[in-house]
CSV table of C-alpha atoms in Angstrom, one decimal:
chain,number,residue,atom,x,y,z
A,1,ARG,CA,-26.6,31.8,-39.1
A,2,PRO,CA,-23.6,33.5,-39.6
A,3,SER,CA,-22.2,32.1,-35.9
A,4,ASN,CA,-22.8,28.6,-37.2
A,5,ALA,CA,-20.7,29.1,-40.2
A,6,LEU,CA,-17.8,30.6,-37.9
A,7,LYS,CA,-17.9,27.2,-35.4
A,8,GLU,CA,-17.3,25.7,-38.6
A,9,LEU,CA,-14.8,27.4,-39.8
A,10,VAL,CA,-13.4,27.8,-36.4
A,11,GLU,CA,-12.9,24.2,-36.0
A,12,ASN,CA,-11.5,23.7,-39.4
A,13,ALA,CA,-8.9,26.1,-38.4
A,14,LEU,CA,-8.0,24.6,-35.0
A,15,ASP,CA,-7.8,21.3,-36.7
A,16,ALA,CA,-5.1,22.3,-39.3
A,17,GLY,CA,-3.0,23.2,-36.1
A,18,ALA,CA,-3.7,27.4,-36.5
A,19,ARG,CA,-1.7,29.4,-33.6
A,20,THR,CA,-3.7,32.2,-34.8
A,21,ILE,CA,-7.3,32.8,-35.6
A,22,ASN,CA,-8.4,36.1,-37.2
A,23,VAL,CA,-12.2,36.9,-38.2
A,24,VAL,CA,-13.4,39.6,-39.9
A,25,VAL,CA,-17.3,40.8,-40.2
A,26,LYS,CA,-19.4,42.8,-42.1
A,27,GLU,CA,-23.1,43.3,-41.1
A,28,GLY,CA,-23.0,40.6,-38.7
A,29,GLY,CA,-22.1,38.1,-41.1
A,30,ASN,CA,-24.9,38.3,-43.7
A,31,LYS,CA,-22.2,40.0,-46.3
A,32,LEU,CA,-19.1,38.6,-44.9
A,33,LEU,CA,-17.3,36.3,-42.9
A,34,GLN,CA,-13.9,36.0,-43.3
A,35,VAL,CA,-11.8,33.9,-41.0
A,36,GLN,CA,-8.0,33.6,-41.6
A,37,ASP,CA,-5.6,30.8,-39.8
A,38,ASP,CA,-1.3,29.7,-40.0
A,39,GLY,CA,-2.4,26.7,-40.0
A,40,ARG,CA,-0.6,24.0,-42.3
A,41,GLY,CA,-2.4,25.3,-45.2
A,42,VAL,CA,-4.7,23.0,-48.2
A,43,ASP,CA,-2.5,21.0,-50.5
A,44,GLU,CA,-3.3,22.1,-54.7
A,45,SER,CA,-4.3,18.6,-54.8
A,46,ASP,CA,-7.0,19.0,-52.5
A,47,LEU,CA,-8.8,22.5,-53.7
A,48,PRO,CA,-11.0,20.9,-56.3
A,49,LEU,CA,-12.3,18.7,-53.4
A,50,LEU,CA,-12.4,21.3,-50.7
A,51,CYS,CA,-16.4,21.8,-51.3
A,52,GLU,CA,-17.2,18.0,-52.6
A,53,ARG,CA,-20.0,16.7,-50.2
A,54,HIS,CA,-18.3,14.0,-48.1
A,55,ALA,CA,-14.9,15.2,-49.2
A,56,THR,CA,-12.8,14.7,-46.1
A,57,SER,CA,-8.8,14.7,-45.1
A,58,LYS,CA,-9.2,14.0,-41.5
A,59,ILE,CA,-9.9,10.1,-42.4
A,60,VAL,CA,-8.3,8.3,-44.6
A,61,ASN,CA,-9.5,4.5,-43.8
A,62,PHE,CA,-12.3,3.3,-42.0
A,63,GLU,CA,-9.9,2.5,-39.1
A,64,ASP,CA,-9.5,5.8,-38.5
A,65,LEU,CA,-13.0,6.4,-37.2
A,66,SER,CA,-11.9,4.8,-34.1
A,67,GLN,CA,-9.2,7.4,-33.5
A,68,CYS,CA,-10.4,10.4,-35.1
A,69,SER,CA,-9.5,13.2,-32.8
A,70,THR,CA,-10.7,16.4,-34.9
A,71,PHE,CA,-13.5,18.4,-34.5
A,72,GLY,CA,-15.3,16.9,-38.0
A,73,PHE,CA,-14.7,14.7,-40.9
A,74,ARG,CA,-17.9,14.3,-42.3
A,75,GLY,CA,-17.3,17.2,-45.5
A,76,GLU,CA,-20.5,18.8,-44.7
A,77,ALA,CA,-19.7,22.4,-43.6
A,78,LEU,CA,-18.5,23.8,-46.6
A,79,ALA,CA,-19.9,22.1,-49.1
A,80,SER,CA,-23.1,23.2,-47.5
A,81,MET,CA,-21.9,27.2,-47.5
A,82,SER,CA,-21.1,26.8,-50.9
A,83,TYR,CA,-24.2,26.1,-52.1
A,84,VAL,CA,-26.1,29.3,-50.6
A,85,SER,CA,-23.1,32.1,-50.5
A,86,HIS,CA,-20.2,33.4,-52.7
A,87,LEU,CA,-17.2,31.3,-51.0
A,88,SER,CA,-13.7,31.4,-51.8
A,89,CYS,CA,-10.4,30.3,-50.2
A,90,THR,CA,-7.0,31.5,-50.2
A,91,THR,CA,-4.2,29.3,-49.2
A,92,MET,CA,-0.4,28.5,-48.9
A,93,THR,CA,1.3,25.2,-47.5
A,94,ALA,CA,4.6,25.9,-45.8
A,95,ASN,CA,7.1,24.5,-48.8
A,96,ALA,CA,4.7,26.0,-51.3
A,97,SER,CA,6.3,29.1,-53.8
A,98,HIS,CA,2.9,30.9,-53.7
A,99,ALA,CA,-0.4,30.9,-52.7
A,100,LEU,CA,-3.4,29.7,-54.6
A,101,ARG,CA,-6.7,31.3,-54.5
A,102,ALA,CA,-9.9,29.6,-55.6
A,103,THR,CA,-13.5,30.7,-55.8
A,104,TYR,CA,-16.7,27.3,-55.5
A,105,VAL,CA,-20.1,27.5,-56.7
A,106,ASP,CA,-22.5,24.6,-55.4
A,107,GLY,CA,-19.7,22.3,-53.9
A,108,LYS,CA,-17.8,22.8,-56.9
A,109,MET,CA,-14.6,24.7,-57.9
A,110,ASP,CA,-14.7,27.7,-60.8
A,111,GLU,CA,-14.0,26.4,-63.9
A,112,GLU,CA,-11.1,28.6,-63.7
A,113,GLY,CA,-9.2,26.9,-61.1
A,114,ALA,CA,-7.0,27.6,-58.6
A,115,LYS,CA,-5.2,30.9,-59.2
A,116,PRO,CA,-1.2,31.9,-57.8
A,117,CYS,CA,-1.4,34.6,-55.6
A,118,ALA,CA,0.9,36.5,-52.7
A,119,GLY,CA,0.3,35.2,-49.4
A,120,VAL,CA,2.1,33.4,-46.3
A,121,GLN,CA,1.1,30.1,-44.9
A,122,GLY,CA,-2.0,29.2,-43.9
A,123,THR,CA,-5.7,29.8,-44.8
A,124,THR,CA,-8.3,32.1,-45.2
A,125,ILE,CA,-12.1,31.1,-46.3
A,126,SER,CA,-14.4,34.1,-47.0
A,127,VAL,CA,-17.8,33.4,-46.9
A,128,GLU,CA,-20.0,36.3,-48.5
A,129,ASN,CA,-23.8,37.3,-49.4
A,130,LEU,CA,-25.0,34.2,-47.3
A,131,PHE,CA,-28.2,33.3,-48.5
A,132,TYR,CA,-28.3,35.0,-51.3
A,133,ASN,CA,-30.2,33.0,-53.4
A,134,VAL,CA,-32.3,31.4,-50.4
A,135,ILE,CA,-34.8,34.5,-49.6
A,136,THR,CA,-36.6,32.8,-46.6
A,137,ARG,CA,-33.5,31.7,-44.7
A,138,ARG,CA,-32.2,35.5,-45.8
A,139,LYS,CA,-35.5,37.3,-44.4
A,140,ALA,CA,-35.1,34.9,-41.0
A,141,LEU,CA,-31.6,36.4,-40.2
A,142,LYS,CA,-31.5,39.1,-37.5
A,143,GLY,CA,-30.0,42.8,-37.6
A,144,ALA,CA,-26.7,42.9,-38.0
A,145,SER,CA,-25.7,44.3,-34.5
A,146,GLU,CA,-27.6,40.4,-33.2
A,147,GLU,CA,-26.1,38.6,-35.5
A,148,TYR,CA,-22.7,40.2,-34.8
A,149,SER,CA,-23.2,39.2,-30.9
A,150,LYS,CA,-23.7,35.5,-31.5
A,151,VAL,CA,-20.6,36.1,-33.6
A,152,LEU,CA,-18.9,37.0,-30.4
A,153,GLU,CA,-20.0,34.8,-28.9
A,154,VAL,CA,-18.4,31.7,-30.4
A,155,MET,CA,-15.0,33.0,-30.6
A,156,GLN,CA,-15.0,34.0,-27.2
A,157,ARG,CA,-16.1,30.1,-26.1
A,158,TYR,CA,-13.3,28.8,-28.2
A,159,ALA,CA,-11.0,31.7,-26.5
A,160,ALA,CA,-11.9,30.4,-23.5
A,161,LEU,CA,-11.3,26.6,-24.7
A,162,ARG,CA,-7.6,26.9,-25.8
A,163,THR,CA,-5.7,29.1,-24.7
A,164,ASP,CA,-2.8,27.9,-26.7
A,165,VAL,CA,-4.2,30.0,-29.5
A,166,SER,CA,-4.9,33.5,-30.2
A,167,PHE,CA,-7.9,34.4,-31.2
A,168,THR,CA,-9.6,38.1,-32.9
A,169,CYS,CA,-12.3,39.4,-34.3
A,170,ARG,CA,-12.9,42.8,-35.7
A,171,LYS,CA,-15.9,44.7,-37.9
A,172,HIS,CA,-15.2,45.0,-41.3
A,173,GLY,CA,-13.4,48.6,-41.6
A,174,GLU,CA,-12.3,48.6,-38.5
A,175,SER,CA,-9.1,48.8,-37.2
A,176,ARG,CA,-9.8,47.9,-33.8
A,177,ALA,CA,-10.8,44.5,-32.5
A,178,THR,CA,-14.0,43.6,-30.5
A,179,LEU,CA,-12.1,40.2,-29.4
A,180,HIS,CA,-8.4,40.0,-28.7
A,181,THR,CA,-7.0,37.2,-27.0
A,182,PRO,CA,-3.2,36.4,-27.0
A,183,ILE,CA,-1.3,33.5,-25.9
A,184,VAL,CA,-1.3,32.4,-22.3
A,185,ASP,CA,-0.4,30.1,-20.0
A,186,THR,CA,-3.6,29.8,-17.6
A,187,ARG,CA,-7.2,30.0,-18.3
A,188,ILE,CA,-7.7,32.6,-15.7
A,189,GLU,CA,-5.6,35.1,-17.7
A,190,ARG,CA,-8.0,34.1,-20.9
A,191,LEU,CA,-11.1,34.6,-19.6
A,192,GLN,CA,-9.9,38.0,-17.9
A,193,SER,CA,-8.9,39.3,-21.3
A,194,ILE,CA,-12.5,37.9,-22.7
A,195,TYR,CA,-14.5,38.5,-19.8
A,196,GLY,CA,-12.8,41.4,-17.3
A,197,PRO,CA,-11.0,41.2,-14.0
A,198,SER,CA,-13.5,41.7,-12.0
A,199,VAL,CA,-15.5,38.2,-13.5
A,200,ALA,CA,-11.5,36.3,-13.8
A,201,ARG,CA,-11.0,37.3,-10.1
A,202,ASP,CA,-13.5,35.7,-8.9
A,203,LEU,CA,-13.3,32.2,-10.4
A,204,LYS,CA,-13.2,28.8,-8.3
A,205,PRO,CA,-11.2,26.1,-9.8
A,206,ILE,CA,-13.6,22.7,-9.9
A,207,VAL,CA,-11.1,19.5,-10.5
A,208,ILE,CA,-12.5,15.7,-10.3
A,209,ASP,CA,-10.5,13.0,-12.0
A,210,THR,CA,-12.2,9.4,-11.3
A,211,GLU,CA,-8.8,8.4,-12.0
A,212,LEU,CA,-7.1,9.9,-8.7
A,213,SER,CA,-10.4,9.0,-6.7
A,214,LYS,CA,-10.0,7.2,-3.6
A,215,LYS,CA,-13.6,5.6,-4.7
A,216,LYS,CA,-13.6,3.2,-7.6
A,217,PHE,CA,-15.3,4.1,-10.8
A,218,ASP,CA,-17.0,2.2,-13.7
A,219,PHE,CA,-15.8,4.9,-15.8
A,220,LYS,CA,-13.6,7.6,-16.6
A,221,LEU,CA,-14.2,10.7,-16.3
A,222,ASN,CA,-12.3,14.1,-16.2
A,223,VAL,CA,-13.4,17.3,-15.4
A,224,ASP,CA,-11.6,20.5,-15.3
A,225,GLY,CA,-14.1,23.9,-15.0
A,226,LEU,CA,-13.9,27.1,-13.2
A,227,VAL,CA,-17.2,28.6,-11.5
A,228,SER,CA,-17.8,31.9,-10.0
A,229,GLY,CA,-18.2,32.4,-6.2
A,230,GLY,CA,-21.3,33.8,-4.0
A,231,ASN,CA,-19.9,37.0,-4.4
A,232,TYR,CA,-20.3,37.6,-8.1
A,233,HIS,CA,-23.4,38.8,-9.3
A,234,SER,CA,-24.1,39.3,-12.9
A,235,LYS,CA,-27.7,39.6,-14.8
A,236,LYS,CA,-26.4,37.5,-17.4
A,237,THR,CA,-25.3,34.1,-16.4
A,238,THR,CA,-22.7,32.8,-18.9
A,239,PHE,CA,-22.0,29.0,-19.3
A,240,ILE,CA,-19.8,27.4,-21.0
A,241,LEU,CA,-19.3,23.5,-21.5
A,242,PHE,CA,-17.1,21.8,-23.5
A,243,ILE,CA,-17.4,17.8,-24.0
A,244,ASN,CA,-13.8,16.4,-25.4
A,245,SER,CA,-13.3,19.6,-26.8
A,246,ARG,CA,-16.7,20.3,-28.4
A,247,LEU,CA,-18.7,23.0,-27.6
A,248,VAL,CA,-22.0,21.7,-26.2
A,249,GLU,CA,-25.6,24.1,-25.7
A,250,CYS,CA,-27.1,22.3,-22.8
A,251,PRO,CA,-30.0,24.4,-21.7
A,252,PRO,CA,-31.4,22.5,-19.0
A,253,LEU,CA,-28.1,21.9,-17.7
A,254,LYS,CA,-27.8,25.7,-17.8
A,255,ARG,CA,-30.9,26.1,-15.8
A,256,ALA,CA,-29.9,23.9,-13.4
């Protein structure tokens, strides 16, 4: 689904040190999913390997696996997308005199290679015509409205986690963003900009740190959360869970 692809692209942007992430979506992401960040950018020498399977810049040697703090390191996401969409990358590093644009098909860079173009520091990944060559998967996609709501949900969840990053999400052709979250100091402020003041004002903090507890534990656990109080009523339950900064979907825990 477009929302799954977006999750991978947003995590790549965060791994690149982005402070601003802008997303543009057309027809729920079925026609276009564009993620622009202001991170470190991709070195020209790495562009040919960008969509190669198991090619990654996030680990250099075996020992890095024990201390890898990035969201991913397997080099699977972009490779998979390049097989089922028209994927392009425009990127510029801090010391470069110009940006570079490259397109990819089936894990390989186009024969013409990376072309110089105007740009700013960071990377823009465009995924167009998702599943254009896999008819059964394309037919399984939902309507544009439903797919966009899933895309927006992913953006809201990462925006709730990373208050030090600005997130924007809008539909292609519209000037006004559906989601715009500037950098803030507290999570309450961020949740207010996402879900509104009525939600934010009723949230209560939950803080657990086994290292600070008087009781001794055989494990280390740190919980920093917010939960709505008894005065809050809504038809829909919003449950956001991150473990070690990784988004986790756990229906049994949500029901509990």
